[in-house]
PDB file of C-alpha atoms and ligand atoms in Angstrom:
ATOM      1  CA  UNK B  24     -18.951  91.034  40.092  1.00 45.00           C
ATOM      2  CA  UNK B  25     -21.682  90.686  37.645  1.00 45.00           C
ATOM      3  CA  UNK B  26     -23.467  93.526  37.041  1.00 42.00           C
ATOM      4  CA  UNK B  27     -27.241  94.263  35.175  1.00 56.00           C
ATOM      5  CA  UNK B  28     -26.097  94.916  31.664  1.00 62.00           C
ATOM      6  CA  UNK B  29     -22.735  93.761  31.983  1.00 88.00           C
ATOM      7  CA  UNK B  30     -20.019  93.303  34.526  1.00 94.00           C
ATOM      8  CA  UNK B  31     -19.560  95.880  36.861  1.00 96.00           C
ATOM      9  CA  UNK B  32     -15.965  97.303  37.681  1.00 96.00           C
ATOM     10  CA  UNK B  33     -15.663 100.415  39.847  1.00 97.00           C
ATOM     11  CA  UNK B  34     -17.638 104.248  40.233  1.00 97.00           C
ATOM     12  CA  UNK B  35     -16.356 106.866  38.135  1.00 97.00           C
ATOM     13  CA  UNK B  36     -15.305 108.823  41.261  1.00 97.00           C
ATOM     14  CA  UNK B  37     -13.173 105.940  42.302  1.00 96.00           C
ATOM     15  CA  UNK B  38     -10.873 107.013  39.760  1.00 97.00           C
ATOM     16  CA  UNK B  39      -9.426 109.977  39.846  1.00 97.00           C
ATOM     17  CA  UNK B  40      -9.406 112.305  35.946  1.00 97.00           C
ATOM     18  CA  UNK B  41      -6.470 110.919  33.479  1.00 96.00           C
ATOM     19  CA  UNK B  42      -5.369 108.260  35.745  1.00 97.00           C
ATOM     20  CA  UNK B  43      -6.084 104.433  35.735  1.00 97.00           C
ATOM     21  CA  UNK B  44      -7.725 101.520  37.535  1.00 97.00           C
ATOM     22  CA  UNK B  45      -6.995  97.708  36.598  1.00 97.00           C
ATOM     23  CA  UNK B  46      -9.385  94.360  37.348  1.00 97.00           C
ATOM     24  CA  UNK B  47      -9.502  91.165  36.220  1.00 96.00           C
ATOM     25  CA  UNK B  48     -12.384  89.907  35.546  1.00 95.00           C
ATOM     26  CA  UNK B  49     -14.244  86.776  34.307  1.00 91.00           C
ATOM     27  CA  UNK B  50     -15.540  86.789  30.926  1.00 84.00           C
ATOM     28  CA  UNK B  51     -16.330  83.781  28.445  1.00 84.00           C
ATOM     29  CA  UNK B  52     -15.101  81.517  30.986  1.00 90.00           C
ATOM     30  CA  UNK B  53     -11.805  82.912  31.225  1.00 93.00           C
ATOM     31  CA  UNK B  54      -9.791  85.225  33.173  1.00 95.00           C
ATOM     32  CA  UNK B  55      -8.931  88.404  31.736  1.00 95.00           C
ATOM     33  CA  UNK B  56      -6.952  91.696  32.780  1.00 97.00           C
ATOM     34  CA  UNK B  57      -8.421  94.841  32.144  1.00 97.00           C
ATOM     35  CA  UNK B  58      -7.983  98.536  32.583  1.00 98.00           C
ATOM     36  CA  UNK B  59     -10.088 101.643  32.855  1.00 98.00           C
ATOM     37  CA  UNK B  60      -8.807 105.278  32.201  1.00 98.00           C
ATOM     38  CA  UNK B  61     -10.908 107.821  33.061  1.00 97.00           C
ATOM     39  CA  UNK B  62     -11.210 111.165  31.164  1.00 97.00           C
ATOM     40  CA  UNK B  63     -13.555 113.574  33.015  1.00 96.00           C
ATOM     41  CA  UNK B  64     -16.870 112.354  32.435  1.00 96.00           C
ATOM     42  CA  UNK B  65     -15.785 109.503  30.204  1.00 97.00           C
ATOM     43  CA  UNK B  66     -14.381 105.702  30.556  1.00 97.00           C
ATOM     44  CA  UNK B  67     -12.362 103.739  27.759  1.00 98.00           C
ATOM     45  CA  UNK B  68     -11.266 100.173  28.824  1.00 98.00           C
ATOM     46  CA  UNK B  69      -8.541  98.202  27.509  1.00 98.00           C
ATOM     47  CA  UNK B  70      -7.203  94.403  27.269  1.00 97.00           C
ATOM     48  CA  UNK B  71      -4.500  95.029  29.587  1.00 98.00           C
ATOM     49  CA  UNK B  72      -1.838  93.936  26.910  1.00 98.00           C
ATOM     50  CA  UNK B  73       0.674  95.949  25.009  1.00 98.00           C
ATOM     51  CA  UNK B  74       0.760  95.133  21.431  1.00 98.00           C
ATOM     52  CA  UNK B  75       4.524  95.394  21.785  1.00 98.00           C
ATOM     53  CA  UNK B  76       5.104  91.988  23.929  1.00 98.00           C
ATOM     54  CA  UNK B  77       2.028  91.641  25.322  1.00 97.00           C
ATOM     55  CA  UNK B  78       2.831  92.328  28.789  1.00 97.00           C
ATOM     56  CA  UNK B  79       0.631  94.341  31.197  1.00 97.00           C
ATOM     57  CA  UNK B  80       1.154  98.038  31.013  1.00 97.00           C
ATOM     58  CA  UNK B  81       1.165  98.419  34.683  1.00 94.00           C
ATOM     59  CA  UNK B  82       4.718  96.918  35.479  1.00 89.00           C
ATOM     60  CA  UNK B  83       4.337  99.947  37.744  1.00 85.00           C
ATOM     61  CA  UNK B  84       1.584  98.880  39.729  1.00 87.00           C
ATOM     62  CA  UNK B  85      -1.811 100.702  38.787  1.00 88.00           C
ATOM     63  CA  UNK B  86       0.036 103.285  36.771  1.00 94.00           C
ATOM     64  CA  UNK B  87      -1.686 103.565  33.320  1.00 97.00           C
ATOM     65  CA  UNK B  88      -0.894 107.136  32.654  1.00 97.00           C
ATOM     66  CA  UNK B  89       2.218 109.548  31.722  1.00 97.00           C
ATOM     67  CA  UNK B  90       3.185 111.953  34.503  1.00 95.00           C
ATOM     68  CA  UNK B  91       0.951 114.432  32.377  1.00 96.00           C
ATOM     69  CA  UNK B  92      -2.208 112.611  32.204  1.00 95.00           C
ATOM     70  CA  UNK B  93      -2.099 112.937  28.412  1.00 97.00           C
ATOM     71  CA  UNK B  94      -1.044 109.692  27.183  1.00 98.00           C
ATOM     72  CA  UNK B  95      -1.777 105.923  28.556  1.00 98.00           C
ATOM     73  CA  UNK B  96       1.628 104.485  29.470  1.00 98.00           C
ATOM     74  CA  UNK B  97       2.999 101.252  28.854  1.00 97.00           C
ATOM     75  CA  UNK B  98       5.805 101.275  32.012  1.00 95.00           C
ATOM     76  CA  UNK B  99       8.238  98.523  30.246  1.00 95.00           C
ATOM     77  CA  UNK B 100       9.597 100.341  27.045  1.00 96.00           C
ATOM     78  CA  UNK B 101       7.530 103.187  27.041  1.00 96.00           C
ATOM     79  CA  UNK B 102       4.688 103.118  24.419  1.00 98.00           C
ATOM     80  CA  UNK B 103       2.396 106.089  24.590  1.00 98.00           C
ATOM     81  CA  UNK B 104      -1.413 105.296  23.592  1.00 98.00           C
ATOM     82  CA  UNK B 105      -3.765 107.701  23.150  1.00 98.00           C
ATOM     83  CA  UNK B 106      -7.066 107.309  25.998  1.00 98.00           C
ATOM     84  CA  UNK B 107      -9.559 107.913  23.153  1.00 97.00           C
ATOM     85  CA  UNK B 108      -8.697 104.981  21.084  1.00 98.00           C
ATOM     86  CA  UNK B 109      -5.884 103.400  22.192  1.00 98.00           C
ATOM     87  CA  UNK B 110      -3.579 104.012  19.014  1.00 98.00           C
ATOM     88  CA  UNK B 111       0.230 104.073  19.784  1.00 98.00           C
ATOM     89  CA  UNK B 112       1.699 107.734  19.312  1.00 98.00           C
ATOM     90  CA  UNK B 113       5.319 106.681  20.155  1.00 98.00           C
ATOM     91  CA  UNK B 114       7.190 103.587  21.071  1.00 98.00           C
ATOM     92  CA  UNK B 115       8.581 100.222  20.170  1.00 98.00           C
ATOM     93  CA  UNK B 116       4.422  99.268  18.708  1.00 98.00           C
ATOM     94  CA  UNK B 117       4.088 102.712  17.301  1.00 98.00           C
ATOM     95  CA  UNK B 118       1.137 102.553  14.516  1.00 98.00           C
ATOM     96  CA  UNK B 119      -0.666  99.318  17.061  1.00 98.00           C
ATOM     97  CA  UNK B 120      -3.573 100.170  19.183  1.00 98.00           C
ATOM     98  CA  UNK B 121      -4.655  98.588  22.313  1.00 98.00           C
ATOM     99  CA  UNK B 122      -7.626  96.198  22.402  1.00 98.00           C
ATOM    100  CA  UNK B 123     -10.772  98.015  23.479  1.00 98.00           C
ATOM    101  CA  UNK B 124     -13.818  96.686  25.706  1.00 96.00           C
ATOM    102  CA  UNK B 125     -17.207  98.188  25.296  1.00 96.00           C
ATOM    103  CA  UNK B 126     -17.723 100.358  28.174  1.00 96.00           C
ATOM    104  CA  UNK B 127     -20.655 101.946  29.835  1.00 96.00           C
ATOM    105  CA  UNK B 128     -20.911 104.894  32.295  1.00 96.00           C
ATOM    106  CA  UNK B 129     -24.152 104.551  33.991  1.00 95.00           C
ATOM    107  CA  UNK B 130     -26.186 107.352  34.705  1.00 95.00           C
ATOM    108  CA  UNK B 131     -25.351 106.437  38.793  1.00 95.00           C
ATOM    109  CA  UNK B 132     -21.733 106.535  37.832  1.00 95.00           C
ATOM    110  CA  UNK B 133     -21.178 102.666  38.055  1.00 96.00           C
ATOM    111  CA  UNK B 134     -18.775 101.502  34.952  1.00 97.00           C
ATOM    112  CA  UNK B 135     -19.325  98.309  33.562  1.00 96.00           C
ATOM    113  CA  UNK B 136     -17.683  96.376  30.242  1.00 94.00           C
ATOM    114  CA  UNK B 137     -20.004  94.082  27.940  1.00 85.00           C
TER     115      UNK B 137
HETATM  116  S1  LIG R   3       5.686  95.773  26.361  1.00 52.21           S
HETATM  117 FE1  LIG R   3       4.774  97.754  26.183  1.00 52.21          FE
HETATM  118  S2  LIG R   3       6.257  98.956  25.187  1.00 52.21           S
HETATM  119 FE2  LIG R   3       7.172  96.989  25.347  1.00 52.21          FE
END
């Protein structure tokens, strides 16, 4: 969906604190996967693509996080990024980072990417 300034994903309170929500959307003609991790007040949204073999994080469906909330997740070998910028801590593409979206938080809570 296609929103004012951008296109518009989800509400904030649709996801709950230090987890994640995936889309695809349409952008530049294309389809793309994409993920949102929330962190309190804050968004940061990824390419949904490890840097390792470029496969979606979510091999467990819709499960972007470590079981403490701390670290996004990739589910097939076990990278750990970190939400802020998505730099690998640990894991097979330790030292890679994620490929970020710009990401808005309106001030009605809507998220949207550029
Ligand atoms: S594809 Fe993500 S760690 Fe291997």
């Amino acid at each position: 969906m296609q929103g004012s300034d951008g296109i518009a994903l989800c509400r904030l309170e649709d996801i709950p604190d230090r987890a994640g929500r995936g889309f695809t959307v349409q952008r530049d003609g294309r389809s793309h996967d994409v993920f949102v991790v929330r962190n309190g007040a804050a968004a940061h949204a990824y390419h949904n693509a490890c840097p390792h073999k470029g496969l979606n994080l979510d091999w467990r469906k819709e499960q972007f996080m470590d079981a403490e909330g701390e670290y996004i997740h990739c589910s097939n070998h076990d990278a750990l990024f970190r939400i802020k910028d998505g730099f690998c801590i640990a894991g097979p593409c330790r030292g890679a980072r994620l490929r970020p979206l710009p990401v808005v938080v309106r001030p009605d809570g809507g998220i949207e990417i550029a």
